[in-house]
Coordinates of C-alpha atoms in Angstrom, one line a residue:
Chain A
M1 CA 27.0 -28.3 9.1
I2 CA 25.2 -27.2 6.4
K3 CA 24.4 -31.3 5.3
S4 CA 23.2 -31.5 9.2
I5 CA 20.5 -28.4 9.1
I6 CA 18.9 -30.0 5.5
G7 CA 19.1 -33.5 7.0
L8 CA 17.3 -32.0 10.0
Y9 CA 14.4 -30.1 7.5
H10 CA 14.2 -34.1 6.0
Q11 CA 14.2 -35.8 9.2
R12 CA 11.2 -33.3 11.0
S13 CA 9.8 -32.1 7.8
Q14 CA 6.8 -32.4 9.9
F15 CA 7.8 -30.5 12.8
F16 CA 9.0 -27.6 10.7
I17 CA 6.0 -27.4 8.4
E18 CA 3.8 -27.3 11.5
L19 CA 5.7 -24.4 13.1
L20 CA 6.3 -22.7 9.7
L21 CA 2.3 -22.4 9.5
Q22 CA 1.9 -21.3 12.9
H23 CA 4.2 -18.4 12.2
L24 CA 2.9 -17.7 8.9
Y25 CA -0.6 -17.7 10.9
I26 CA 0.9 -15.4 14.0
T27 CA 2.2 -12.7 11.5
S28 CA -0.3 -12.4 9.3
V29 CA -2.9 -11.8 12.2
C30 CA -0.5 -9.1 13.3
I31 CA 0.3 -7.9 10.2
V32 CA -3.9 -7.3 9.6
I33 CA -4.2 -5.7 12.9
T34 CA -1.1 -3.1 12.6
T35 CA -2.0 -2.2 9.4
T36 CA -5.6 -1.4 10.1
V37 CA -5.1 0.3 13.4
G38 CA -2.0 1.9 11.9
L39 CA -4.0 3.2 8.7
L40 CA -6.8 4.6 11.4
L41 CA -4.2 6.1 13.9
G42 CA -2.2 7.7 10.7
L43 CA -5.7 8.9 9.5
L44 CA -6.8 10.5 12.9
M45 CA -3.6 11.9 13.3
T46 CA -4.0 14.1 9.9
R47 CA -6.9 15.5 11.3
H48 CA -5.4 16.1 15.0
P49 CA -2.2 17.7 15.2
L50 CA -2.3 17.3 19.2
I51 CA -2.7 13.4 18.6
A52 CA -0.4 13.4 15.9
A53 CA 2.5 14.4 18.4
I54 CA 1.3 12.3 21.2
V55 CA 1.1 9.2 18.9
L56 CA 4.6 9.6 17.6
R57 CA 6.3 9.7 20.7
L58 CA 4.6 7.6 22.0
S59 CA 5.5 4.7 19.6
S60 CA 9.0 6.3 19.2
V61 CA 9.3 5.6 23.2
I62 CA 7.8 2.0 22.8
Y63 CA 10.5 1.4 19.9
T64 CA 13.5 2.2 22.8
I65 CA 12.3 -0.7 24.9
P66 CA 13.9 -4.2 24.3
S67 CA 11.5 -6.3 22.5
I68 CA 12.2 -9.1 25.0
A69 CA 11.5 -6.5 28.3
I70 CA 7.9 -6.1 26.2
F71 CA 7.1 -9.4 26.4
G72 CA 8.0 -9.6 30.2
I73 CA 5.5 -7.0 30.8
L74 CA 2.9 -8.1 28.7
V75 CA 3.1 -11.6 30.5
S76 CA 2.6 -9.9 33.7
I77 CA -0.6 -8.3 32.4
T78 CA -2.1 -10.5 29.6
G79 CA -0.5 -14.0 30.5
I80 CA 1.8 -16.2 28.4
G81 CA 0.5 -17.3 25.1
L82 CA -0.6 -15.9 21.4
A83 CA -2.0 -12.6 23.1
S84 CA 0.9 -11.1 24.6
A85 CA 2.8 -11.7 21.6
I86 CA 0.4 -10.7 19.1
I87 CA 0.0 -7.2 21.3
A88 CA 3.7 -6.8 21.6
I89 CA 4.3 -7.4 17.8
V90 CA 1.7 -5.1 16.7
L91 CA 2.9 -2.4 19.4
Y92 CA 6.3 -2.9 17.6
G93 CA 4.9 -3.0 14.1
L94 CA 2.7 0.3 14.5
L95 CA 5.7 2.8 14.5
P96 CA 6.7 2.5 10.7
M97 CA 3.2 2.0 9.7
V98 CA 1.7 5.0 11.6
R99 CA 4.3 7.1 10.6
S100 CA 4.4 6.5 7.1
T101 CA 0.5 7.0 6.7
Y102 CA 0.9 10.2 8.6
T103 CA 3.9 11.3 6.5
G104 CA 1.9 10.1 3.0
L105 CA -1.0 11.7 3.8
T106 CA 0.2 15.0 4.8
E107 CA 2.7 15.3 2.3
V108 CA 0.2 15.4 -0.8
D109 CA 0.5 18.1 -2.3
D110 CA -1.5 21.2 -1.3
E111 CA -1.9 22.3 -4.6
I112 CA -3.5 19.0 -5.8
I113 CA -5.9 19.0 -2.5
E114 CA -6.9 22.8 -3.2
A115 CA -8.0 21.6 -6.9
A116 CA -9.9 18.7 -5.4
V117 CA -11.6 20.7 -2.7
G118 CA -12.1 23.3 -5.2
M119 CA -13.8 21.1 -7.7
G120 CA -16.5 20.0 -5.0
S121 CA -14.7 16.9 -3.3
G122 CA -16.5 15.8 -0.1
Q123 CA -14.3 14.7 2.9
R124 CA -14.8 10.9 1.4
H125 CA -13.9 11.5 -1.9
L126 CA -10.9 13.6 -1.1
L127 CA -9.5 10.7 0.7
F128 CA -10.2 7.7 -1.5
W129 CA -9.9 8.9 -4.7
V130 CA -6.8 11.7 -4.2
R131 CA -5.2 11.4 -1.1
L132 CA -5.1 7.9 -0.4
P133 CA -4.1 6.9 -3.8
L134 CA -1.3 9.5 -3.6
A135 CA 0.0 8.6 0.0
L136 CA 0.3 5.0 -1.3
A137 CA 3.8 4.6 -2.3
V138 CA 4.9 6.0 1.0
I139 CA 2.5 4.0 3.2
F140 CA 3.5 0.9 1.4
S141 CA 7.2 1.3 2.3
G142 CA 6.2 1.5 6.1
F143 CA 4.3 -1.5 5.5
R144 CA 7.0 -3.4 4.0
T145 CA 9.3 -2.3 7.0
M146 CA 6.7 -3.2 9.1
V147 CA 6.0 -6.8 7.5
V148 CA 9.9 -7.8 7.8
M149 CA 10.0 -6.6 11.1
T150 CA 6.9 -8.5 12.4
I151 CA 8.0 -11.8 10.3
A152 CA 11.6 -11.8 12.5
L153 CA 9.6 -10.5 15.7
G154 CA 7.6 -13.8 15.5
G155 CA 10.6 -15.7 16.3
I156 CA 10.8 -14.5 19.7
A157 CA 6.9 -14.7 20.2
S158 CA 7.5 -18.5 20.5
F159 CA 9.5 -17.5 23.9
I160 CA 6.2 -17.1 25.5
G161 CA 4.4 -19.8 24.6
A162 CA 3.0 -18.2 20.9
G163 CA 4.3 -21.0 19.3
G164 CA 5.9 -20.2 15.4
L165 CA 9.7 -21.0 14.3
G166 CA 10.9 -19.1 17.5
R167 CA 10.2 -22.9 19.2
A168 CA 12.6 -24.5 16.9
I169 CA 15.1 -21.7 18.1
W170 CA 14.0 -22.2 21.7
R171 CA 14.5 -25.7 21.5
G172 CA 17.8 -25.6 19.8
I173 CA 18.9 -23.4 22.9
S174 CA 17.8 -24.9 25.4
T175 CA 19.2 -28.4 24.2
N176 CA 22.4 -26.7 22.9
Y177 CA 21.4 -28.2 19.5
A178 CA 23.3 -25.7 17.4
E179 CA 21.6 -27.3 14.1
M180 CA 17.9 -26.7 15.4
T181 CA 18.5 -23.2 16.0
I182 CA 19.9 -22.3 12.9
A183 CA 17.1 -24.2 11.1
G184 CA 14.5 -22.1 12.8
S185 CA 16.3 -18.8 12.5
L186 CA 17.1 -19.3 8.7
L187 CA 13.5 -20.5 8.0
I188 CA 12.7 -17.4 9.5
A189 CA 15.3 -15.4 7.4
A190 CA 13.6 -17.0 4.7
I191 CA 10.2 -16.1 5.0
A192 CA 11.4 -12.4 6.1
I193 CA 13.6 -12.2 2.7
V194 CA 10.8 -13.8 0.0
A195 CA 8.4 -11.4 1.8
D196 CA 10.4 -8.2 1.6
L197 CA 11.2 -9.4 -2.0
I198 CA 7.8 -9.9 -3.1
L199 CA 6.8 -6.1 -1.3
E200 CA 9.8 -4.4 -3.1
Y201 CA 8.6 -5.6 -6.6
I202 CA 4.9 -4.2 -5.9
E203 CA 6.4 -0.8 -4.2
K204 CA 7.7 -0.1 -7.1
R205 CA 4.8 -1.2 -8.9
V206 CA 2.9 1.2 -7.1
R207 CA 5.3 3.9 -7.3
I208 CA 5.6 3.9 -11.2
R209 CA 1.6 3.7 -11.1
Y210 CA 0.8 6.5 -8.7
L211 CA 3.7 8.8 -8.9
G212 CA 5.5 7.8 -11.9
E213 CA 8.4 7.3 -10.6
E214 CA 10.7 4.3 -9.6
G215 CA 12.7 5.9 -6.4
Chain B
M4 CA -33.2 35.2 -13.2
S5 CA -30.6 37.5 -12.3
P6 CA -28.5 39.0 -15.3
W7 CA -25.4 39.2 -12.8
A8 CA -23.3 35.8 -12.5
I9 CA -21.6 37.0 -9.5
E10 CA -21.9 39.9 -7.1
F11 CA -19.4 41.2 -4.7
D12 CA -21.3 43.6 -2.3
H13 CA -19.1 45.4 0.1
I14 CA -17.1 42.5 0.7
S15 CA -13.9 42.6 3.3
K16 CA -11.6 40.2 4.3
S17 CA -8.7 40.0 6.8
Y18 CA -6.7 37.1 7.7
T19 CA -5.6 38.7 11.0
P20 CA -6.5 42.2 12.2
E21 CA -3.4 43.4 11.1
E22 CA -3.4 41.7 7.5
V23 CA -6.2 42.9 5.8
V24 CA -6.7 41.6 2.4
L25 CA -9.8 42.9 0.9
T26 CA -11.2 46.0 1.7
D27 CA -14.6 46.7 0.8
I28 CA -15.1 45.5 -2.7
N29 CA -18.0 46.0 -4.8
L30 CA -17.9 44.2 -8.5
S31 CA -20.7 42.6 -10.5
I32 CA -20.0 40.7 -13.4
K33 CA -22.4 39.8 -15.9
A34 CA -23.4 36.4 -17.2
G35 CA -21.1 36.0 -20.0
E36 CA -18.5 38.5 -19.1
L37 CA -14.6 37.6 -19.5
V38 CA -13.3 39.6 -16.7
V39 CA -9.6 40.0 -15.5
L40 CA -8.4 40.7 -11.8
L41 CA -5.5 42.3 -12.3
G42 CA -2.6 43.2 -10.1
H43 CA 0.7 42.6 -8.2
S44 CA 1.3 39.5 -6.4
G45 CA -0.3 39.5 -2.9
C46 CA -2.8 42.3 -3.9
G47 CA -6.0 40.3 -3.2
K48 CA -7.1 39.2 -6.4
T49 CA -6.4 35.0 -6.0
T50 CA -8.4 36.0 -2.4
L51 CA -11.1 37.2 -4.4
L52 CA -11.4 34.6 -6.8
K53 CA -11.1 31.5 -3.8
L54 CA -14.2 33.9 -2.2
V55 CA -16.6 32.6 -5.1
N56 CA -15.9 28.9 -4.8
K57 CA -15.8 29.2 -1.1
L58 CA -12.3 27.9 -0.5
L59 CA -11.9 30.9 1.5
D60 CA -14.6 33.0 3.9
F61 CA -15.4 36.6 4.0
D62 CA -15.6 38.7 7.1
S63 CA -18.4 41.2 6.1
G64 CA -20.4 41.8 3.0
Y65 CA -22.4 39.8 0.9
L66 CA -21.6 37.4 -2.0
R67 CA -24.4 36.6 -4.8
I68 CA -24.2 33.8 -7.6
H69 CA -26.8 34.0 -9.8
G70 CA -28.7 36.3 -7.7
K71 CA -28.3 33.6 -4.4
K72 CA -26.5 34.3 -1.7
I73 CA -23.6 32.3 -1.4
S74 CA -24.3 31.1 2.2
D75 CA -28.0 29.9 0.6
W76 CA -25.8 27.3 -1.7
D77 CA -25.1 23.6 -1.0
I78 CA -21.1 24.2 -1.0
E79 CA -20.2 21.0 -2.9
Q80 CA -22.7 21.4 -5.6
L81 CA -21.8 24.7 -5.7
R82 CA -17.9 24.0 -6.4
R83 CA -19.0 21.2 -9.3
S84 CA -21.1 23.9 -11.0
I85 CA -18.4 26.0 -11.1
G86 CA -14.8 25.5 -13.1
W87 CA -12.1 26.0 -11.6
A88 CA -8.5 26.3 -13.3
I89 CA -5.3 27.0 -11.4
Q90 CA -1.4 27.6 -12.1
H91 CA 0.6 24.3 -13.1
G92 CA -2.7 22.7 -14.0
A93 CA -2.5 20.5 -10.8
L94 CA -3.7 17.8 -12.1
F95 CA -4.1 14.5 -10.3
P96 CA -0.5 12.6 -11.2
H97 CA -2.0 9.1 -10.4
M98 CA -5.1 9.6 -12.9
R99 CA -5.4 9.3 -16.8
I100 CA -5.7 12.5 -18.7
W101 CA -9.6 11.3 -19.2
E102 CA -10.0 10.5 -15.5
N103 CA -9.0 14.1 -14.9
I104 CA -10.7 16.0 -17.5
S105 CA -13.9 14.3 -15.8
Y106 CA -13.3 14.6 -12.3
V107 CA -16.4 16.8 -11.7
L108 CA -18.4 14.3 -13.7
R109 CA -17.3 11.4 -11.6
L110 CA -18.2 13.5 -8.3
Q111 CA -22.0 14.1 -10.0
G112 CA -22.4 10.6 -10.7
V113 CA -21.9 10.3 -14.2
E114 CA -21.4 6.9 -15.7
K115 CA -17.9 5.8 -16.7
N116 CA -18.8 5.6 -20.8
R117 CA -20.2 8.6 -20.9
R118 CA -17.5 10.5 -18.8
R119 CA -15.0 9.4 -21.5
E120 CA -16.9 10.5 -24.2
R121 CA -17.1 13.7 -22.6
A122 CA -13.4 13.9 -21.8
A123 CA -12.4 13.1 -25.4
E124 CA -14.7 15.9 -26.6
L125 CA -13.4 18.2 -24.6
L126 CA -9.5 17.1 -25.4
Q127 CA -10.7 18.1 -29.0
V128 CA -11.9 21.6 -28.0
V129 CA -8.5 22.3 -26.1
G130 CA -6.3 20.9 -29.1
L131 CA -5.2 17.9 -27.8
P132 CA -5.2 14.5 -29.8
A133 CA -7.6 11.6 -28.7
E134 CA -4.8 9.3 -28.1
Y135 CA -3.7 11.3 -25.0
L136 CA -6.7 10.1 -23.2
D137 CA -5.2 7.4 -21.4
R138 CA -2.0 8.7 -20.6
Y139 CA -0.9 10.3 -17.5
P140 CA -0.2 14.1 -17.0
R141 CA 3.9 13.0 -16.3
S142 CA 3.8 12.1 -19.7
L143 CA 2.5 16.1 -20.9
S144 CA 4.3 19.0 -21.6
G145 CA 3.6 21.8 -19.5
G146 CA 1.7 23.5 -22.2
Q147 CA -0.3 20.5 -22.6
R148 CA -1.2 20.0 -19.0
Q149 CA -2.3 23.9 -19.1
R150 CA -4.8 22.7 -21.8
V151 CA -6.0 19.8 -19.8
G152 CA -6.9 21.9 -17.0
V153 CA -8.4 24.2 -18.9
A154 CA -10.6 20.9 -20.1
R155 CA -11.1 19.9 -16.7
A156 CA -12.8 23.6 -15.9
L157 CA -15.2 23.0 -18.8
A158 CA -15.9 19.4 -18.2
A159 CA -19.4 19.9 -16.3
N160 CA -20.4 22.4 -19.0
P161 CA -19.9 25.3 -16.1
S162 CA -21.6 28.9 -16.5
I163 CA -18.8 30.1 -14.2
I164 CA -15.1 29.7 -14.6
L165 CA -12.5 30.6 -12.2
M166 CA -9.1 30.5 -13.5
D167 CA -6.0 31.5 -11.2
E168 CA -3.3 32.3 -13.5
P169 CA -4.0 29.2 -15.5
F170 CA -1.0 29.8 -18.2
G171 CA 1.4 31.1 -15.4
A172 CA 3.8 28.8 -16.0
V173 CA 4.5 28.3 -20.0
D174 CA 6.4 30.0 -22.1
E175 CA 5.3 33.4 -23.9
Q176 CA 4.2 31.4 -27.2
T177 CA 2.3 28.9 -25.6
R178 CA 1.0 31.4 -23.1
L179 CA -0.5 33.5 -26.6
Q180 CA -1.7 30.3 -27.8
L181 CA -3.5 28.9 -24.7
Q182 CA -5.0 32.7 -24.4
Q183 CA -6.2 32.8 -28.1
E184 CA -7.7 29.0 -27.4
L185 CA -9.4 30.3 -24.4
L186 CA -11.0 33.5 -26.2
Q187 CA -12.3 30.9 -28.8
I188 CA -13.6 28.8 -26.4
H189 CA -15.2 31.5 -24.6
A190 CA -16.8 32.7 -27.8
R191 CA -18.2 29.6 -28.4
F192 CA -19.5 28.4 -25.1
G193 CA -20.0 31.9 -23.8
Q194 CA -19.4 31.2 -19.6
T195 CA -18.6 33.8 -17.5
I196 CA -15.0 33.6 -16.9
L197 CA -12.9 35.5 -13.8
F198 CA -9.6 35.5 -14.6
V199 CA -6.5 36.0 -12.6
T200 CA -3.4 37.3 -13.7
H201 CA -0.2 39.9 -13.2
D202 CA 0.5 40.2 -16.7
I203 CA -0.7 43.3 -18.2
H204 CA -0.4 42.0 -21.7
E205 CA -2.4 39.1 -20.5
A206 CA -5.0 41.1 -19.2
F207 CA -5.5 43.1 -22.3
R208 CA -5.7 40.4 -24.7
L209 CA -8.3 38.4 -22.7
G210 CA -10.4 40.9 -21.2
D211 CA -13.7 42.0 -21.4
R212 CA -13.5 44.3 -18.5
I213 CA -10.4 44.4 -16.2
V214 CA -10.7 45.0 -12.8
L215 CA -7.5 46.6 -11.2
I216 CA -6.5 45.3 -7.6
D217 CA -4.2 46.9 -5.5
E218 CA -3.5 46.4 -1.8
G219 CA -7.0 44.9 -1.4
K220 CA -9.0 47.8 -2.9
I221 CA -10.4 47.7 -6.8
L222 CA -8.2 50.9 -8.2
Q223 CA -10.7 51.0 -11.1
A224 CA -13.0 48.3 -12.7
G225 CA -13.9 49.4 -16.5
S226 CA -12.9 48.6 -20.0
K227 CA -9.8 48.4 -21.3
E228 CA -10.3 51.9 -23.4
E229 CA -11.3 53.2 -19.9
L230 CA -8.4 52.1 -18.1
V231 CA -5.9 53.5 -20.6
F232 CA -7.8 56.9 -21.9
E233 CA -10.1 57.8 -18.3
P234 CA -7.6 56.1 -15.4
A235 CA -9.7 56.9 -12.5
S236 CA -6.7 58.1 -10.6
E237 CA -3.0 58.4 -11.2
R238 CA -2.4 55.0 -9.6
V239 CA -4.0 53.5 -12.3
S240 CA -1.7 55.3 -15.0
S241 CA 1.2 54.6 -13.1
F242 CA 0.7 51.0 -12.9
L243 CA -0.3 50.4 -16.7
G244 CA 2.5 52.6 -17.7
T245 CA 0.3 55.1 -19.2
K246 CA 0.9 58.2 -17.1
G247 CA 0.5 61.3 -19.2
F248 CA -0.6 59.4 -22.4
S249 CA -3.6 61.5 -23.7
A250 CA -1.8 64.9 -23.0
L251 CA 1.0 63.8 -25.7
L252 CA -0.7 61.8 -27.8
D253 CA -1.7 63.5 -31.0
D254 CA -4.8 62.4 -32.7
E255 CA -3.3 59.7 -35.5
L256 CA -1.7 58.0 -32.8
L257 CA -4.7 58.1 -30.3
C258 CA -6.7 56.4 -33.3
D259 CA -3.9 54.0 -33.0
L260 CA -3.9 53.3 -29.7
H261 CA -7.5 53.0 -29.6
A262 CA -7.4 50.3 -32.1
Q263 CA -4.8 48.5 -30.4
V264 CA -6.6 48.7 -27.1
Q265 CA -9.9 47.5 -28.7
S266 CA -7.8 44.2 -30.3
G267 CA -6.4 43.6 -27.4
S268 CA -2.7 44.4 -28.7
F269 CA -2.2 47.1 -26.6
D270 CA 1.4 47.0 -25.4
P271 CA 2.1 50.2 -23.1
D272 CA 5.9 49.6 -23.4
L273 CA 5.7 49.9 -27.4
C274 CA 3.4 52.7 -26.8
L275 CA 6.2 54.6 -24.8
Q276 CA 8.8 53.6 -27.1
R277 CA 6.9 55.3 -30.0
L278 CA 6.2 58.3 -28.1
A279 CA 9.7 58.5 -26.7
A280 CA 10.7 58.2 -30.8
I281 CA 8.5 61.2 -31.8
K282 CA 8.2 63.3 -28.1
G283 CA 12.1 63.0 -27.3
P284 CA 12.7 64.5 -23.5
A285 CA 9.2 65.6 -23.5
L286 CA 7.9 62.1 -22.5
K287 CA 9.5 60.7 -19.2
A288 CA 9.0 57.3 -19.7
G289 CA 7.8 55.6 -16.4
P290 CA 9.0 51.7 -15.4
S291 CA 8.2 49.3 -18.2
A292 CA 5.7 47.0 -18.1
S293 CA 7.7 43.8 -17.2
D294 CA 9.0 45.8 -14.6
R295 CA 5.8 46.6 -13.0
S296 CA 4.9 42.7 -13.1
P297 CA 6.2 40.7 -10.4

């Protein structure tokens, strides 16, 4: 089996490279959007408790809906293709991103905040010089979860015509070609593992740099 | 220019109608004075301090800084011109020591090299070696962090410094050392310092003037001698543990006590012990200073 999978990578290298690049493109777009929206929402939530309650509840509810069902619902609204896939993946990725941003920012020691305000920090200084750096480690751990999740979910995106490595899985399932299915899955898993290892290393550096801990 | 650095004029504040924190506070602090706000935890002294840099607002009365009503100040500019030191130092854990010390200068737009130079100068003032500049607060002891906190309060060369129990979290020996250093800094630079503490000994060691606060009201504001020998009420003398002192003291002891009070080494507990040894059962000792300090 392993031999035939390696053989498959060798024979269809062009096909797999193309799918890999598509997958990286889709997940990169989703990661950028999720990070931006997640950070902004998290920030907004720290200023408006009502918005915080609504967003946290809503994102938890989205989490309980099976991903395939979300794709189904979105296809009926935004049609088959990349747009639906990106919306669904972003919706899924928002919870860890929003929660970590919100938690990170609200858990900064009140005494530190008061010291910064008492010394004359404006809102902008307080956010960029004090709160965000001190929340960075927590935000980054949410970012890491989101990235791994987005890479994995990218595999399902091809089921609604978005491309990516899920196409190899889909093709393997529909033609009963197990090697193809496994070859596609292995590549997705490999990207996720590599990304996780890199981000784990960066997270450790961030923790040491900003909090002086490895936790 | 007003001779007064800070003027509280009929200031009152409450958090809720039932929770009155400050009632009709009248206090004027001269430029260059080191005034200690003394009282139990929750008496309102920290609240009073935080009104000065507008971390809290008051309900009624007037507060003037250098003769100008606080509402007429640009709030961020005012805060940047007032030094602020609090318990545990509250240093920014993600910034190096020099960045912590020069934080206000960064807010004022001072360029990086100048900020670093200033931090190095101040590190020397508070008795820390220059190699600490690039360290992070986590690598410093409690006492060293407090020193950095004091250096940070001095960074922008403020005319007023607010200190909220800045030496509260260190051992007695370090505290004594920090108090001595603060007195030296005050003698050298002559800022107006408003210092909050619940520790009677600390108040007597530091204050040019002591303001005794209880339940949001000023019981007495005066020199150390006035507080000990001319208490405004029984509550003052029972707070300080000096109830009935004058009546019991003979001339020699009184003289000695005056000297102690003046030098800041006055210790009500020691006095009571000494008096008890002389007068025996005639003296009914009140609670000790350590009992009175929360």
